[in-house]
């Protein structure tokens, strides 16, 4: 059974600082997704990582994937208040298997303070 | 439509009642997913349709939960004899490709918040 673990679960940051969120998963997969959720809203797709070594960047966020370590990171550079949200990683069970659903981590609630 | 539409947005019901939640996916998306999200948790997979058939229903918690997608578009999640523990936000998502076709980016609806009293 695929398990996805994120850490930290809660992160309070000062504006302008850098930090990394980690996502570990338990079985082989080469497809990993990052989503953002604002309070009371639904999930918005941020990044799709489809191979070992994949790196994607959008603004102050950069995501990477190491399939050998079964690890993805979401790096935040010079945080701003607008980045405050909950960030989820999700892993596709379909690699080598019959399912196609995404298994989500518990999320990292990020709060950026002035 | 332009996005994934879910109705109702909020549903309050009494323990033991029957509930239906509807999802209208993005036009042309063949894959449709139902997830459940409790407060402070990540989305929990329930069921996945590829076309009209349920490709994977392993996440349905018990036989009180059932979902259909008779024409390969709109889906209905049905919950019988609701219990207080069923209270959650039920999220629907659709994707163009489904499984094993490269990127499988899910577009989520706004969710249906179910409260069982």
XYZ file of N, CA and C in Angstrom:
693
model
N 0.848 -1.199 0.000
C 0.000 0.000 0.000
C 0.882 1.247 0.000
N 0.589 2.134 -0.921
C 1.374 3.363 -1.048
C 1.061 4.329 0.092
N 2.098 4.790 0.767
C 1.934 5.799 1.824
C 2.752 7.024 1.441
N 2.189 8.193 1.708
C 2.842 9.453 1.385
C 2.933 10.279 2.667
N 4.155 10.672 3.012
C 4.358 11.438 4.243
C 5.004 12.782 3.933
N 4.427 13.804 4.504
C 4.978 15.143 4.345
C 5.505 15.636 5.684
N 6.559 16.439 5.606
C 6.987 17.150 6.806
C 7.699 18.435 6.432
N 7.521 19.459 7.243
C 6.688 19.449 8.442
C 5.204 19.539 8.085
N 4.336 19.301 9.054
C 2.902 19.456 8.829
C 2.478 20.910 9.035
N 3.217 21.623 9.860
C 2.941 23.037 10.096
C 4.249 23.801 9.965
N 4.196 24.953 9.312
C 5.402 25.738 9.097
C 5.063 27.215 9.191
N 5.699 27.877 10.142
C 5.513 29.316 10.284
C 6.821 29.985 9.885
N 6.743 30.850 8.899
C 7.953 31.459 8.348
C 7.868 32.970 8.415
N 9.025 33.581 8.461
C 9.106 35.024 8.322
C 9.201 35.358 6.841
N 8.620 36.474 6.469
C 8.776 36.934 5.081
C 10.254 37.079 4.764
N 10.613 36.700 3.538
C 11.997 36.854 3.098
C 12.883 35.653 3.365
N 12.408 34.726 4.169
C 13.210 33.542 4.493
C 12.980 32.422 3.491
N 13.899 31.438 3.538
C 13.804 30.254 2.673
C 13.473 29.037 3.518
N 12.778 28.091 2.893
C 12.511 26.836 3.609
C 12.152 25.756 2.601
N 12.240 24.483 3.066
C 11.933 23.339 2.201
C 10.913 22.437 2.874
N 9.933 22.010 2.091
C 8.945 21.016 2.524
C 9.325 19.692 1.879
N 9.221 18.608 2.652
C 9.641 17.298 2.163
C 8.444 16.365 1.993
N 8.538 15.532 0.966
C 7.489 14.553 0.693
C 8.152 13.212 0.407
N 7.933 12.256 1.296
C 8.459 10.896 1.106
C 7.318 9.956 0.757
N 7.608 8.976 -0.083
C 6.590 7.991 -0.409
C 7.171 6.593 -0.361
N 6.290 5.595 -0.202
C 6.773 4.274 0.225
C 7.002 3.264 -0.887
N 6.399 3.454 -2.076
C 6.591 2.463 -3.136
C 7.026 3.161 -4.420
N 7.461 2.377 -5.365
C 7.996 2.930 -6.600
C 6.949 3.748 -7.349
N 7.324 4.936 -7.714
C 6.474 5.768 -8.565
C 7.345 6.801 -9.253
N 6.961 7.194 -10.450
C 7.728 8.239 -11.132
C 6.839 9.414 -11.516
N 5.717 9.539 -10.811
C 4.838 10.664 -11.077
C 4.385 11.274 -9.759
N 4.750 12.508 -9.573
C 4.438 13.179 -8.315
C 3.913 14.572 -8.614
N 2.953 14.989 -7.817
C 2.243 16.241 -8.056
C 2.240 17.070 -6.777
N 2.316 18.372 -6.939
C 2.140 19.302 -5.820
C 0.896 20.137 -6.083
N 0.088 20.267 -5.007
C -1.127 21.066 -5.063
C -1.099 22.093 -3.946
N -1.829 23.171 -4.167
C -2.005 24.214 -3.143
C -3.484 24.310 -2.811
N -3.776 24.504 -1.513
C -5.168 24.700 -1.108
C -5.243 25.895 -0.171
N -6.036 26.895 -0.551
C -6.304 28.030 0.319
C -7.481 27.684 1.215
N -7.592 28.307 2.381
C -8.670 27.966 3.327
C -10.047 28.063 2.676
N -10.823 27.014 2.826
C -12.183 26.988 2.292
C -12.269 26.816 0.787
N -11.128 26.605 0.146
C -11.114 26.474 -1.310
C -10.705 25.060 -1.703
N -10.803 24.792 -3.010
C -10.388 23.483 -3.479
C -8.902 23.479 -3.835
N -8.430 22.372 -4.356
C -7.007 22.207 -4.641
C -6.662 22.725 -6.029
N -5.513 23.374 -6.097
C -5.025 23.943 -7.342
C -3.696 23.283 -7.680
N -3.570 22.790 -8.905
C -2.339 22.131 -9.317
C -1.191 23.133 -9.428
N -0.038 22.782 -8.834
C 1.152 23.627 -8.916
C 2.194 23.030 -9.859
N 2.612 21.802 -9.574
C 3.689 21.181 -10.332
C 3.367 19.719 -10.638
N 3.883 19.285 -11.785
C 3.845 17.878 -12.169
C 5.278 17.437 -12.401
N 5.717 16.401 -11.709
C 7.088 15.899 -11.829
C 7.004 14.477 -12.353
N 7.575 14.235 -13.527
C 7.331 12.973 -14.231
C 8.547 12.078 -14.368
N 9.684 12.469 -13.852
C 10.851 11.594 -13.999
C 11.868 11.907 -12.920
N 12.789 10.964 -12.729
C 13.850 11.166 -11.750
C 14.683 12.386 -12.127
N 14.900 13.238 -11.158
C 15.694 14.431 -11.419
C 14.898 15.608 -11.940
N 13.590 15.432 -12.116
C 12.774 16.530 -12.643
C 12.776 17.699 -11.671
N 12.864 18.880 -12.220
C 12.825 20.113 -11.439
C 11.902 21.095 -12.144
N 10.982 21.669 -11.388
C 10.080 22.672 -11.951
C 10.104 23.897 -11.043
N 10.017 25.081 -11.659
C 10.025 26.312 -10.870
C 8.924 27.236 -11.341
N 8.283 27.893 -10.378
C 7.270 28.888 -10.676
C 7.369 29.961 -9.605
N 7.871 31.100 -9.996
C 7.997 32.195 -9.025
C 8.945 31.815 -7.895
N 8.479 31.912 -6.673
C 9.299 31.627 -5.489
C 9.278 30.161 -5.064
N 8.615 29.316 -5.848
C 8.505 27.892 -5.526
C 9.278 27.059 -6.535
N 10.002 26.049 -6.007
C 10.701 25.119 -6.877
C 10.500 23.720 -6.336
N 10.104 22.790 -7.218
C 9.861 21.415 -6.818
C 10.829 20.509 -7.546
N 11.245 19.429 -6.848
C 12.158 18.463 -7.458
C 11.736 17.062 -7.055
N 12.223 16.088 -7.843
C 11.860 14.700 -7.596
C 13.089 13.820 -7.679
N 13.298 12.986 -6.668
C 14.338 11.959 -6.657
C 13.621 10.625 -6.487
N 13.433 9.895 -7.590
C 12.658 8.652 -7.508
C 13.425 7.544 -6.798
N 14.752 7.625 -6.828
C 15.528 6.575 -6.146
C 15.393 6.693 -4.639
N 15.388 7.912 -4.153
C 15.188 8.162 -2.724
C 13.713 8.214 -2.352
N 12.832 8.174 -3.359
C 11.378 8.300 -3.141
C 11.101 9.572 -2.351
N 11.624 10.671 -2.873
C 11.560 11.940 -2.162
C 11.327 13.078 -3.143
N 10.412 13.951 -2.770
C 10.243 15.202 -3.501
C 10.370 16.355 -2.512
N 10.894 17.459 -2.993
C 11.002 18.644 -2.146
C 10.301 19.818 -2.813
N 9.758 20.689 -1.984
C 9.168 21.947 -2.450
C 9.911 23.050 -1.709
N 10.722 23.797 -2.458
C 11.569 24.817 -1.845
C 10.932 26.186 -2.035
N 10.909 26.928 -0.945
C 10.331 28.270 -0.951
C 11.473 29.273 -0.795
N 11.547 30.196 -1.719
C 12.614 31.203 -1.689
C 12.033 32.578 -1.381
N 12.606 33.241 -0.379
C 12.189 34.607 -0.018
C 10.669 34.689 0.114
N 10.157 33.970 1.088
C 8.700 33.820 1.245
C 7.985 35.172 1.360
N 6.776 35.198 0.812
C 5.884 36.361 0.944
C 4.548 35.868 1.487
N 3.772 36.806 2.054
C 2.518 36.446 2.718
C 1.568 35.678 1.787
N 1.570 36.037 0.498
C 0.645 35.401 -0.454
C 0.880 33.898 -0.604
N 2.019 33.407 -0.141
C 2.282 31.970 -0.219
C 1.626 31.194 0.917
N 1.045 31.881 1.870
C 0.370 31.204 2.979
C -0.779 30.365 2.434
N -0.724 29.059 2.723
C -1.716 28.099 2.201
C -1.307 26.727 2.735
N -2.080 25.708 2.366
C -1.673 24.327 2.659
C -1.196 23.685 1.364
N -0.045 23.053 1.418
C 0.565 22.433 0.244
C 0.527 20.912 0.397
N 0.021 20.261 -0.634
C -0.078 18.806 -0.636
C 0.806 18.234 -1.731
N 1.478 17.125 -1.415
C 2.065 16.333 -2.484
C 1.170 15.113 -2.684
N 1.183 14.607 -3.896
C 0.359 13.451 -4.243
C 1.155 12.577 -5.191
N 1.084 11.264 -4.969
C 1.846 10.319 -5.775
C 0.890 9.440 -6.554
N 1.214 9.211 -7.798
C 0.380 8.408 -8.681
C 0.672 6.940 -8.455
N -0.365 6.160 -8.125
C -0.193 4.722 -7.898
C -0.018 3.941 -9.187
N -0.174 4.571 -10.350
C -0.279 3.836 -11.605
C 1.023 3.219 -12.060
N 2.162 3.655 -11.549
C 3.445 3.118 -12.010
C 3.503 1.625 -11.753
N 3.618 0.841 -12.807
C 3.746 -0.602 -12.657
C 2.524 -1.286 -12.094
N 1.427 -0.598 -11.954
C 0.237 -1.187 -11.342
C -0.997 -0.902 -12.162
N -2.147 -1.229 -11.626
C -3.383 -1.072 -12.376
C -4.180 0.156 -11.970
N -3.840 0.770 -10.838
C -4.635 1.919 -10.411
C -4.150 3.186 -11.084
N -5.006 4.193 -11.047
C -4.609 5.483 -11.596
C -4.869 6.613 -10.646
N -5.168 6.299 -9.395
C -5.535 7.365 -8.480
C -4.311 7.945 -7.797
N -4.452 9.177 -7.340
C -3.400 9.858 -6.606
C -3.606 9.658 -5.112
N -2.519 9.370 -4.414
C -2.534 9.260 -2.962
C -1.872 10.507 -2.400
N -2.595 11.198 -1.540
C -2.141 12.485 -1.018
C -1.487 12.356 0.345
N -0.520 13.241 0.595
C -0.004 13.422 1.943
C -0.987 14.218 2.772
N -0.659 14.411 4.058
C -1.560 15.122 4.960
C -1.512 16.634 4.762
N -0.523 17.102 4.038
C -0.431 18.528 3.777
C 0.495 19.242 4.736
N 1.067 20.331 4.265
C 1.896 21.217 5.081
C 1.219 22.575 5.106
N 0.798 22.990 6.295
C 0.141 24.287 6.430
C 1.204 25.356 6.647
N 1.336 26.210 5.642
C 2.371 27.250 5.665
C 1.756 28.594 6.030
N 2.376 29.241 7.000
C 1.946 30.580 7.394
C 3.155 31.506 7.301
N 3.063 32.517 6.451
C 4.173 33.464 6.273
C 3.808 34.767 6.970
N 4.639 35.135 7.921
C 4.348 36.327 8.736
C 5.305 37.463 8.383
N 4.817 38.704 8.504
C 5.660 39.859 8.177
C 6.857 39.969 9.124
N -18.212 21.825 -19.259
C -18.108 23.170 -18.712
C -16.670 23.578 -18.538
N -16.483 24.798 -18.034
C -15.146 25.350 -17.896
C -14.377 24.686 -16.767
N -15.092 24.248 -15.740
C -14.422 23.632 -14.614
C -15.233 22.456 -14.122
N -14.795 21.861 -12.991
C -15.542 20.774 -12.378
C -16.590 21.387 -11.448
N -17.833 21.006 -11.668
C -18.931 21.586 -10.902
C -19.505 20.547 -9.948
N -19.668 20.921 -8.688
C -20.221 20.010 -7.693
C -21.436 20.645 -7.031
N -22.467 19.808 -6.864
C -23.660 20.265 -6.159
C -24.152 19.171 -5.218
N -24.739 19.533 -4.078
C -24.782 20.895 -3.539
C -23.434 21.304 -2.976
N -23.254 22.568 -2.709
C -22.002 23.009 -2.098
C -22.016 22.700 -0.605
N -23.192 22.718 -0.024
C -23.357 22.388 1.381
C -24.587 21.519 1.556
N -24.457 20.495 2.395
C -25.596 19.626 2.675
C -25.568 19.270 4.153
N -26.655 19.588 4.830
C -26.809 19.199 6.228
C -27.915 18.167 6.290
N -27.646 17.044 6.920
C -28.635 15.984 6.988
C -28.623 15.361 8.373
N -29.606 14.534 8.614
C -29.684 13.864 9.912
C -29.132 12.447 9.782
N -28.602 11.979 10.860
C -28.094 10.603 10.921
C -29.161 9.641 10.417
N -28.733 8.709 9.549
C -29.636 7.706 9.020
C -30.270 8.056 7.682
N -30.124 9.310 7.253
C -30.730 9.717 5.977
C -29.844 9.326 4.799
N -30.450 9.422 3.610
C -29.764 9.122 2.352
C -29.352 10.437 1.695
N -28.149 10.445 1.103
C -27.615 11.662 0.495
C -27.056 11.355 -0.886
N -27.248 12.264 -1.810
C -26.626 12.174 -3.138
C -25.831 13.438 -3.394
N -24.614 13.249 -3.877
C -23.746 14.369 -4.236
C -23.411 14.232 -5.719
N -23.496 15.337 -6.417
C -23.339 15.297 -7.876
C -22.065 15.981 -8.324
N -21.464 15.423 -9.370
C -20.259 16.003 -9.952
C -20.400 16.073 -11.468
N -20.141 17.248 -12.017
C -20.154 17.454 -13.467
C -18.720 17.783 -13.876
N -18.024 16.848 -14.534
C -16.599 17.074 -14.810
C -16.388 18.020 -15.988
N -15.139 18.303 -16.243
C -14.795 19.104 -17.415
C -15.161 18.304 -18.662
N -15.771 18.971 -19.609
C -16.226 18.309 -20.826
C -15.059 17.613 -21.527
N -15.255 16.328 -21.849
C -14.216 15.585 -22.554
C -13.265 14.824 -21.650
N -13.294 15.105 -20.362
C -12.436 14.371 -19.425
C -13.011 12.972 -19.206
N -12.182 11.957 -19.462
C -12.679 10.586 -19.354
C -12.548 10.035 -17.939
N -11.605 10.552 -17.190
C -11.370 10.045 -15.833
C -12.032 10.950 -14.808
N -12.685 10.333 -13.833
C -13.370 11.083 -12.780
C -13.069 10.417 -11.452
N -12.775 11.240 -10.444
C -12.366 10.757 -9.137
C -13.231 11.383 -8.042
N -13.471 10.594 -7.018
C -14.080 11.109 -5.793
C -13.072 10.953 -4.649
N -12.909 12.030 -3.903
C -12.097 12.033 -2.702
C -12.930 12.582 -1.549
N -12.475 12.282 -0.336
C -13.108 12.822 0.862
C -12.025 13.523 1.671
N -12.317 14.722 2.142
C -11.328 15.458 2.927
C -11.929 15.873 4.262
N -11.342 15.363 5.332
C -11.744 15.772 6.670
C -10.879 16.949 7.095
N -11.343 17.679 8.099
C -10.670 18.897 8.535
C -9.221 18.611 8.904
N -8.307 19.371 8.301
C -6.900 19.232 8.638
C -6.210 18.031 8.018
N -6.889 17.343 7.117
C -6.313 16.149 6.500
C -6.167 16.330 4.991
N -5.405 15.451 4.386
C -5.308 15.439 2.940
C -6.488 14.710 2.338
N -6.736 14.908 1.056
C -7.819 14.176 0.390
C -7.595 12.673 0.466
N -8.655 11.951 0.759
C -8.617 10.491 0.874
C -9.352 9.902 -0.320
N -8.685 9.064 -1.081
C -9.268 8.485 -2.295
C -10.476 7.605 -1.968
N -11.533 7.755 -2.769
C -12.721 6.914 -2.625
C -12.898 5.991 -3.831
N -13.026 6.593 -5.018
C -13.340 5.807 -6.215
C -12.887 6.575 -7.444
N -12.566 5.814 -8.494
C -12.063 6.389 -9.738
C -12.797 5.712 -10.900
N -13.338 6.534 -11.808
C -14.006 6.056 -13.013
C -13.152 6.355 -14.231
N -13.108 5.389 -15.125
C -12.552 5.625 -16.456
C -13.734 5.372 -17.400
N -14.285 6.423 -17.961
C -15.512 6.278 -18.730
C -16.684 5.996 -17.803
N -17.461 4.997 -18.139
C -18.646 4.678 -17.334
C -18.352 3.721 -16.189
N -17.228 3.018 -16.277
C -16.955 1.983 -15.295
C -16.046 2.426 -14.173
N -16.273 1.846 -13.004
C -15.408 2.134 -11.859
C -14.122 1.336 -12.013
N -13.021 2.031 -12.287
C -11.733 1.363 -12.473
C -11.132 0.928 -11.146
N -11.495 1.636 -10.081
C -10.937 1.332 -8.762
C -11.876 1.903 -7.716
N -12.530 1.037 -6.949
C -13.412 1.514 -5.881
C -12.898 1.089 -4.517
N -11.608 0.838 -4.451
C -11.023 0.294 -3.223
C -11.061 1.271 -2.051
N -11.281 2.548 -2.331
C -11.303 3.529 -1.257
C -12.660 3.734 -0.608
N -13.706 3.162 -1.173
C -15.025 3.304 -0.552
C -14.996 2.635 0.823
N -15.373 3.355 1.869
C -15.160 2.823 3.225
C -16.028 1.619 3.570
N -17.218 1.526 3.025
C -18.113 0.402 3.310
C -19.241 0.412 2.292
N -20.160 -0.545 2.428
C -21.200 -0.691 1.402
C -22.307 0.350 1.506
N -22.201 1.297 2.423
C -23.153 2.402 2.435
C -22.827 3.431 1.349
N -21.618 3.356 0.828
C -21.160 4.303 -0.186
C -21.215 3.644 -1.558
N -21.737 4.397 -2.520
C -21.841 3.879 -3.876
C -21.742 5.057 -4.835
N -21.153 4.844 -5.994
C -21.066 5.924 -6.979
C -21.364 5.373 -8.357
N -21.957 6.215 -9.186
C -22.284 5.829 -10.552
C -21.867 6.928 -11.514
N -21.688 6.517 -12.755
C -21.370 7.464 -13.837
C -21.952 6.858 -15.121
N -23.263 6.818 -15.241
C -23.946 6.003 -16.250
C -23.644 6.376 -17.692
N -23.370 7.631 -17.972
C -23.132 8.031 -19.359
C -21.705 8.519 -19.568
N -20.852 8.258 -18.611
C -19.446 8.621 -18.759
C -19.156 10.090 -18.576
N -20.127 10.828 -18.043
C -19.896 12.251 -17.799
C -20.203 12.564 -16.333
N -21.434 12.947 -16.048
C -21.831 13.286 -14.676
C -21.750 12.052 -13.783
N -21.313 12.278 -12.542
C -21.254 11.191 -11.572
C -22.024 11.587 -10.327
N -22.599 10.574 -9.679
C -23.306 10.793 -8.419
C -22.712 9.879 -7.352
N -22.357 10.457 -6.238
C -21.913 9.694 -5.071
C -23.105 9.566 -4.133
N -23.410 8.336 -3.759
C -24.596 8.071 -2.954
C -24.175 7.505 -1.606
N -24.727 8.057 -0.553
C -24.413 7.582 0.784
C -25.711 7.216 1.486
N -25.809 5.960 1.884
C -27.006 5.480 2.568
C -26.785 5.510 4.078
N -27.868 5.642 4.810
C -27.833 5.544 6.280
C -26.653 6.327 6.840
N -26.636 7.618 6.541
C -25.484 8.449 6.908
C -25.200 8.390 8.411
N -23.912 8.495 8.713
C -23.435 8.520 10.090
C -22.660 9.817 10.328
N -22.530 10.190 11.594
C -21.841 11.442 11.902
C -20.412 11.429 11.364
N -19.784 10.265 11.349
C -18.426 10.135 10.845
C -18.289 10.356 9.350
N -19.423 10.425 8.642
C -19.377 10.699 7.201
C -19.196 12.193 6.926
N -19.310 13.006 7.947
C -19.177 14.460 7.765
C -17.774 14.788 7.246
N -17.720 15.499 6.140
C -16.446 15.824 5.480
C -16.766 16.666 4.258
N -15.715 17.116 3.589
C -15.889 17.727 2.268
C -15.613 16.646 1.230
N -16.552 16.448 0.344
C -16.410 15.443 -0.709
C -15.985 16.166 -1.988
N -14.784 15.810 -2.451
C -14.187 16.463 -3.610
C -14.301 15.570 -4.834
N -14.636 16.174 -5.929
C -14.638 15.481 -7.207
C -13.535 16.089 -8.063
N -12.891 15.265 -8.854
C -11.850 15.747 -9.761
C -11.972 15.007 -11.082
N -11.516 15.637 -12.148
C -11.496 14.948 -13.429
C -10.152 15.185 -14.102
N -9.818 14.282 -15.014
C -8.604 14.464 -15.802
C -8.823 13.934 -17.204
N -8.002 14.443 -18.110
C -8.177 14.092 -19.516
C -7.646 12.708 -19.831
N -6.676 12.253 -19.021
C -5.941 11.067 -19.439
C -6.149 9.855 -18.548
N -6.390 10.058 -17.258
C -6.487 8.907 -16.380
C -5.148 8.236 -16.191
N -5.175 6.934 -16.079
C -3.976 6.224 -15.664
C -3.015 5.983 -16.807
N -1.754 5.853 -16.481
C -0.687 5.353 -17.345
C -0.628 6.046 -18.697
N -0.801 7.332 -18.706
C -0.709 8.091 -19.960
C 0.102 9.333 -19.760
N 1.198 9.255 -19.001
C 1.980 10.444 -18.731
C 1.366 11.211 -17.587
N 1.374 12.515 -17.686
C 0.861 13.339 -16.599
C -0.633 13.100 -16.417
N -1.030 12.950 -15.195
C -2.435 12.744 -14.854
C -2.845 13.863 -13.901
N -2.961 15.065 -14.445
C -3.239 16.229 -13.605
C -4.728 16.283 -13.324
N -5.087 16.204 -12.057
C -6.488 16.266 -11.667
C -6.914 17.707 -11.471
N -8.063 18.048 -12.021
C -8.682 19.348 -11.761
C -9.823 19.112 -10.791
N -9.757 19.774 -9.662
C -10.726 19.552 -8.598
C -11.877 20.548 -8.662
N -13.043 20.075 -8.231
C -14.157 20.962 -7.990
C -14.037 21.619 -6.629
N -14.997 22.483 -6.320
C -14.967 23.219 -5.052
C -15.391 22.358 -3.872
N -15.996 21.213 -4.145
C -16.365 20.300 -3.080
C -17.801 20.454 -2.607
N -18.295 19.385 -1.994
C -19.600 19.395 -1.321
C -19.349 19.124 0.153
N -19.694 20.104 0.982
C -19.492 19.938 2.421
C -20.704 19.239 3.008
N -20.499 18.029 3.528
C -21.587 17.243 4.116
C -21.465 17.282 5.633
N -22.551 17.641 6.287
C -22.619 17.630 7.746
C -23.758 16.711 8.159
N -23.427 15.707 8.935
C -24.428 14.770 9.430
C -24.638 15.039 10.918
N -25.848 15.415 11.263
C -26.148 15.781 12.653
C -26.580 14.575 13.478
